[in-house]
Coordinates of C-alpha atoms and ligand atoms in Angstrom, one line a residue:
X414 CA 0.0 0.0 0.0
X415 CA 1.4 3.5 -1.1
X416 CA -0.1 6.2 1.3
X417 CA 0.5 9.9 0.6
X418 CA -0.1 12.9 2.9
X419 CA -1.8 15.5 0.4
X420 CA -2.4 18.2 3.2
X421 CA -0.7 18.0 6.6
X422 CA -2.7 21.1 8.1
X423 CA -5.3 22.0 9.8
X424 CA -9.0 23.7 9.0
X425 CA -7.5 26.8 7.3
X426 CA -4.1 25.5 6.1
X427 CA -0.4 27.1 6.6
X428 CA 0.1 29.7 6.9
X429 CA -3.7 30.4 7.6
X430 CA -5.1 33.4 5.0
X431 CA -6.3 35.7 8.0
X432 CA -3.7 34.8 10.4
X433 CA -0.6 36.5 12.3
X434 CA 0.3 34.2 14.5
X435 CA 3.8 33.9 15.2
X436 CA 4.1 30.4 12.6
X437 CA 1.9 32.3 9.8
X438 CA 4.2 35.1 9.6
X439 CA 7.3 33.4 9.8
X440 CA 6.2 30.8 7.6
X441 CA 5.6 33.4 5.1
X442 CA 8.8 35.8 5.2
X443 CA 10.2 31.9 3.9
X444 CA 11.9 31.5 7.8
X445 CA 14.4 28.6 7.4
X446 CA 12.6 25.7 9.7
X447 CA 9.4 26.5 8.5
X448 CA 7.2 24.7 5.8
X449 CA 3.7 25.5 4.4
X450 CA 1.4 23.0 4.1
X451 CA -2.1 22.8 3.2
X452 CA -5.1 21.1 4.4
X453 CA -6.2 18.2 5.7
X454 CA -6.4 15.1 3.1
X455 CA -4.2 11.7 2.7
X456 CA -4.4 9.6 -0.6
X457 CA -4.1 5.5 -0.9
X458 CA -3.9 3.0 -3.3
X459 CA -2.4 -0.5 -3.5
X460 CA -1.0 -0.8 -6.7
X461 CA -0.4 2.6 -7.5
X462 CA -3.0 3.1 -10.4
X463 CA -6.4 3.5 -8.7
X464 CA -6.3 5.7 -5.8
X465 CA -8.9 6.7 -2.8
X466 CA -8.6 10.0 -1.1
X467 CA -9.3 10.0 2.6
X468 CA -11.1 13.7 2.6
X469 CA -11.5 16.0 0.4
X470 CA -9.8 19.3 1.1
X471 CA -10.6 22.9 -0.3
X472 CA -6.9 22.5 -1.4
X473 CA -7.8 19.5 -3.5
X474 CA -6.7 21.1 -6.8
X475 CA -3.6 22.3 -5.5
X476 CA -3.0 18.6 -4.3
X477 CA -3.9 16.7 -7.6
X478 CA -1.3 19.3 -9.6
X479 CA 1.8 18.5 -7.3
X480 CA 1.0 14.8 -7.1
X481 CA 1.9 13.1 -10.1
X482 CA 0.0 9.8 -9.4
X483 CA -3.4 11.3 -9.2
X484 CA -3.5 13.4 -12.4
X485 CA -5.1 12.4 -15.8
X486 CA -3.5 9.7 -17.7
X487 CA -4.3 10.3 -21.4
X488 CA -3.6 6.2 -21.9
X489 CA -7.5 5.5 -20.4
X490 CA -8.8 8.3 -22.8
X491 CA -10.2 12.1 -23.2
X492 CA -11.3 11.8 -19.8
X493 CA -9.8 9.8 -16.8
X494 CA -8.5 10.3 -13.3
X495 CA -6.9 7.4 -11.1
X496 CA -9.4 8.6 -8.1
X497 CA -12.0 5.6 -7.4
X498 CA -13.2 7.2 -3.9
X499 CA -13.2 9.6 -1.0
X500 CA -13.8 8.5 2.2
X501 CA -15.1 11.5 4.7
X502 CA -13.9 11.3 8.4
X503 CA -16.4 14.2 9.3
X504 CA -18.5 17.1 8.3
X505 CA -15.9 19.6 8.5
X506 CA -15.2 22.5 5.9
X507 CA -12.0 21.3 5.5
X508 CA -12.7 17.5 4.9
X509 CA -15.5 18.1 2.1
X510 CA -15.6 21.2 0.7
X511 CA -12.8 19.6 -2.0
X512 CA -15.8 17.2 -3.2
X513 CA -16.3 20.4 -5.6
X514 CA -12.5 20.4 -7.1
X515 CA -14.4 16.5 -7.9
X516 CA -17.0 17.7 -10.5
X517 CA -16.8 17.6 -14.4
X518 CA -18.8 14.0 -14.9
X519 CA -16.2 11.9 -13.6
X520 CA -17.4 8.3 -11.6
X521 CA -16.3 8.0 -8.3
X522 CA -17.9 6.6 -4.6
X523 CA -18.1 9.0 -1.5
X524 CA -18.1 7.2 1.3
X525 CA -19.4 8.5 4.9
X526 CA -21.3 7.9 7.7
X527 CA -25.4 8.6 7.5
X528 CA -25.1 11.8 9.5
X529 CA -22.5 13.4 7.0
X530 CA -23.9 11.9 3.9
X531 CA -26.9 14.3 5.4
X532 CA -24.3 17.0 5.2
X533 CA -23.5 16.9 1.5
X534 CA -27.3 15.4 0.7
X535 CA -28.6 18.6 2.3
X536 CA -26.5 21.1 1.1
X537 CA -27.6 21.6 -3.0
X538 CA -24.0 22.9 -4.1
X539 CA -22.9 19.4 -3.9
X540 CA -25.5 18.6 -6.3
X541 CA -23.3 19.0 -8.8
X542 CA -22.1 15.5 -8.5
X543 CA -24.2 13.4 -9.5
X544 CA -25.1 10.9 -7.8
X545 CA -25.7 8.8 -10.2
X546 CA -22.2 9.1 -11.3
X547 CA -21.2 9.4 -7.9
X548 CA -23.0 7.4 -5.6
X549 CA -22.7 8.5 -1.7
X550 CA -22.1 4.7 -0.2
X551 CA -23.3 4.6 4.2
X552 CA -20.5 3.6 6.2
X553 CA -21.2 1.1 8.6
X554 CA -19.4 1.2 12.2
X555 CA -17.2 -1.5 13.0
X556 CA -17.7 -3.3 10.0
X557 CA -14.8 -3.4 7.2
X558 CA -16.5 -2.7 3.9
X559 CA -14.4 -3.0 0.2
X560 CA -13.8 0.1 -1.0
X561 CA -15.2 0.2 -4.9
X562 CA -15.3 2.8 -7.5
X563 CA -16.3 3.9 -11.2
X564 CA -16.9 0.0 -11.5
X565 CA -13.1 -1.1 -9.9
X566 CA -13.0 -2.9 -6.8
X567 CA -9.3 -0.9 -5.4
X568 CA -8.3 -4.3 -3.1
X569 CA -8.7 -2.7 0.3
X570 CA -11.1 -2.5 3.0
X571 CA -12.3 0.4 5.2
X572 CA -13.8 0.1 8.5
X573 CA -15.0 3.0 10.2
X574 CA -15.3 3.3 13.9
X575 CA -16.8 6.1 16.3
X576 CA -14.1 8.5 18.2
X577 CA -15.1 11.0 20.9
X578 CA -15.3 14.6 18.7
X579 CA -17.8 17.4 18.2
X580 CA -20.5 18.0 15.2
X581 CA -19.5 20.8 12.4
X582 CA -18.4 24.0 13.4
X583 CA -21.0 25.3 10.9
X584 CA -23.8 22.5 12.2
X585 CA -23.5 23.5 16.1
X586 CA -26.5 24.0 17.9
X587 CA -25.9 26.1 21.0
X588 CA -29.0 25.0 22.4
X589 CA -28.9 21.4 22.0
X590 CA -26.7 21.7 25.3
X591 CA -22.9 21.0 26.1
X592 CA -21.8 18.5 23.4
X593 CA -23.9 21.0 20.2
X594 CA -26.2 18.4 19.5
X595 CA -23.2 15.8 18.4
X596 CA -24.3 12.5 17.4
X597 CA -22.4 9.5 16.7
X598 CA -21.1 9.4 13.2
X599 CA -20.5 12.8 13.4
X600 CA -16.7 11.7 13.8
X601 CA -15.0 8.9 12.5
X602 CA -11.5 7.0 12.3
X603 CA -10.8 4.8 9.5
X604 CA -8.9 1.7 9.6
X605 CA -7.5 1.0 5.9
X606 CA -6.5 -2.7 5.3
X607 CA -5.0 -3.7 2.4
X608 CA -7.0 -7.0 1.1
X609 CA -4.2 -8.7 -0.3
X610 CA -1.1 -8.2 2.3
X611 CA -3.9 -7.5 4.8
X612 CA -1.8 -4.6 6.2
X613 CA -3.0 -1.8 7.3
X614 CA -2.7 1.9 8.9
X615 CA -5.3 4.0 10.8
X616 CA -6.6 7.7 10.2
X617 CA -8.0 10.0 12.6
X618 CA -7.7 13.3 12.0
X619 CA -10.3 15.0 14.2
X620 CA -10.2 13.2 18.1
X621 CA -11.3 14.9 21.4
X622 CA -9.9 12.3 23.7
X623 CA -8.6 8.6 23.4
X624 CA -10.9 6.5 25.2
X625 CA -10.3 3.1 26.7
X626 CA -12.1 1.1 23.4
X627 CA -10.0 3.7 21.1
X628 CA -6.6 3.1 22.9
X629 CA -7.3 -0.6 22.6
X630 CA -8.3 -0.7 19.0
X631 CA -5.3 0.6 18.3
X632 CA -2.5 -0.9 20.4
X633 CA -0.1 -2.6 18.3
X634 CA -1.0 -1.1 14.9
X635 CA 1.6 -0.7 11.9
X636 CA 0.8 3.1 11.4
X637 CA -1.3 5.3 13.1
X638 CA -2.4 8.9 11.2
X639 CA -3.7 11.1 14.6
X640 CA -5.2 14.2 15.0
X641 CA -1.9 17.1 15.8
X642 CA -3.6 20.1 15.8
X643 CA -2.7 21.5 18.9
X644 CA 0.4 21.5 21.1
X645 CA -1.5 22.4 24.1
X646 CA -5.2 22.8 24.6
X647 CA -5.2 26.5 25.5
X648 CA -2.4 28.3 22.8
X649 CA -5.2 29.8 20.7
X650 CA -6.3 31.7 23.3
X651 CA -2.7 32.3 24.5
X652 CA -1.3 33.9 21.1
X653 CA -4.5 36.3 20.7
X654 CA -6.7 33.9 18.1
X655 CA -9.6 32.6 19.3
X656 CA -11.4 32.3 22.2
X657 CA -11.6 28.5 22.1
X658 CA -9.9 25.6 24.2
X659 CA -8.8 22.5 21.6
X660 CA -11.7 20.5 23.6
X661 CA -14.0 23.2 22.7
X662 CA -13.3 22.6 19.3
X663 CA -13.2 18.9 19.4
X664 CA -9.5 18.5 19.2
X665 CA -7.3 16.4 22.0
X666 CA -3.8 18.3 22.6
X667 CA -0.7 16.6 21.9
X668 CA 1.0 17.7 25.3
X669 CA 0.5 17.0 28.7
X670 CA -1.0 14.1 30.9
X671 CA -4.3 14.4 28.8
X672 CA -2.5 14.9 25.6
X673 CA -2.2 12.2 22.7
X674 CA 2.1 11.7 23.7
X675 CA 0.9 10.2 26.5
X676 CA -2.1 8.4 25.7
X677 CA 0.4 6.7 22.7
X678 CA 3.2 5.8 25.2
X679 CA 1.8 3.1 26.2
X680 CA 0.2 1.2 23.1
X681 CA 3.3 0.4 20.7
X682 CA 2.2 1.6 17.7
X683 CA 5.0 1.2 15.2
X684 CA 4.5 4.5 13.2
X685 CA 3.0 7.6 14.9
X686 CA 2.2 10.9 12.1
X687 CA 0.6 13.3 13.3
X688 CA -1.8 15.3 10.6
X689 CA -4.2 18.2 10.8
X690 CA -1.9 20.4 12.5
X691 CA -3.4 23.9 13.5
X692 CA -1.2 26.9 12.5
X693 CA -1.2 27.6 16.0
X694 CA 1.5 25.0 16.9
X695 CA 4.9 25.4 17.9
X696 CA 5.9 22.1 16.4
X697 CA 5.0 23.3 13.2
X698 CA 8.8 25.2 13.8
X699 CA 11.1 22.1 12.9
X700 CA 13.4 24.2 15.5
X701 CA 11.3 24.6 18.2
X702 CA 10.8 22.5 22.0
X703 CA 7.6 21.2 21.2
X704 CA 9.5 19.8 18.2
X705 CA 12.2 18.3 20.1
X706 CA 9.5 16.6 22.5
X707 CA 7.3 15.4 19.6
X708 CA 10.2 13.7 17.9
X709 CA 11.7 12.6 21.3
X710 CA 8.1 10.6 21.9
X711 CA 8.7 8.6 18.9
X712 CA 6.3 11.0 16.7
X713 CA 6.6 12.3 13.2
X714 CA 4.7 15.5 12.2
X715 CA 3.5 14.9 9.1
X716 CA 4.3 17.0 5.6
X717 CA 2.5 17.5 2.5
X718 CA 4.1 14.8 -0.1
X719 CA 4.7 12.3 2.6
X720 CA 4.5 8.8 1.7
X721 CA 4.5 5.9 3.8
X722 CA 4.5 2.4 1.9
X723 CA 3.0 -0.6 4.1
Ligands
MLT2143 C1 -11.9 21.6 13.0 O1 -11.1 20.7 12.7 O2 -12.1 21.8 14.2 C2 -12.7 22.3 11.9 O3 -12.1 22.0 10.6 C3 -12.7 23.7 12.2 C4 -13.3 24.5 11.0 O4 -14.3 24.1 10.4 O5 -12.7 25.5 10.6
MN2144 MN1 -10.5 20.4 10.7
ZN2145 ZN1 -1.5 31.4 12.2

């Protein structure tokens, strides 16, 4: 299995358009130790010609151009493109508002959980892929389903399973109480497993908390993609951003005795990435402490053109 990081950041990507955080600015006066990256998406395939994205990214486009495995081969035609599927982890603006880059009457499956399939079935703009085309295929919890495509069955499996998280931003409803009217489904992780070699990594890009049936579904694993977008749960409100805690926003913090360092010491994973890292984060600085105690955990912080093979 090839697996590529597309987008290594965070809802808003780095450096963030709006932002002046110390990372933003730096990363844009081209500050050796500093690397932009864009948002949130990984890409997989097992045999290099028929690929599934895992989330779809409003940086999509920007993704397909600098990845030369996903673009166009003129060999199957006018029209072609090696994408069979996206599987969608959440709701989030940065995990489907890339299903647009996906128009133009190309076949493809989106897979997702009932409650986000909602999203995108209520929401008309995503109309423009048809469904017919583009059928929108449930995911079942706990259950590994094959993953097929335009007609191509792409010889791997994905199982989705719940992990503690939070509903939209955009679907929050203040009144529903403490959690905003979050339901299960509303996040997912996503174990890929490779039907041949039956290897396999996990995804999770979006986690509040790792929870005793979370920590042991994962002990042991190959390769583990986690949620890194904060360093600690309160540095937004620190540097001046947002008024917001990372458990406000659904997001565990990689620090601390609560933070996902920790949580992973103690279930041997053999490869830790972290992905969707906010702007906000010191490690983002490939100079900075919270680098050195990242990388001193056994973690890697994960860049756009990654790969991992399995
Ligand atoms: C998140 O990960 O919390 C969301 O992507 C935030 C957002 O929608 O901007
Ligand atoms: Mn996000
Ligand atoms: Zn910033």
């Amino acid at each position: 299995m090839i697996i590529k990081v597309l987008g290594s950041a965070a809802g808003g990507g780095f450096p963030q358009w709006n932002c002046n955080c110390q990372n933003c600015v730096a990363v844009r006066a081209g500050t050796p130790g500093y690397r932009a990256r864009t948002q949130s998406s990984l890409a997989v395939s097992n045999d290099g010609d028929n690929w599934v994205l895992l989330n779809a990214s409003p940086d999509l486009r920007e993704q397909l151009n600098a990845t030369r495995e996903l673009h166009a081969n003129p060999k199957f035609g006018p029209r072609h493109s090696p994408i069979k599927a996206v599987v969608l982890t959440n709701g989030d603006v940065d995990h489907i508002a890339g299903l647009i880059n996906l128009r133009e009457a190309q076949a493809f499956s989106v897979y997702g959980t009932d409650r986000v399939l909602s999203v995108i079935a209520d929401n008309s703009i995503f109309q423009i892929l048809n469904a017919d085309l583009v059928p929108r295929i449930p995911l079942r919890l706990n259950e590994p389903m094959p993953i097929t495509g335009a007609g191509i069955d792409v010889g791997m499996t994905v199982e989705a399973f719940a992990v503690p998280g939070k509903v939209a931003l955009y679907l929050e409803n203040a009144a529903a109480g403490p959690d905003f009217g979050t339901q299960e489904g509303d996040t997912i992780g996503i174990k890929i497993t490779d039907t041949k070699t039956g290897k396999a990594f996990f995804y999770i890009p979006g986690c509040a908390r790792i929870d005793e049936p979370l920590a042991k579904r994962l002990k042991g694993a190959s390769v583990v993609f986690f949620d890194g977008t904060l360093f600690t749960e309160t540095e937004m409100l620190e540097q001046g951003l947002m008024p917001k805690t990372g458990s406000r926003m659904g997001h565990i913090n990689m620090s601390g005795a609560d933070g996902s360092i920790e949580a992973f010491s103690k279930l041997g994973v053999g490869r830790l990435i972290y992905v969707h890292i906010n702007n906000s984060n010191p490690a983002l600085n490939d100079n900075s402490d919270a680098r050195k105690t990242i990388e001193g955990a056994g973690w890697e912080v994960g860049y756009d053109g990654l790969e991992v093979r399995l």
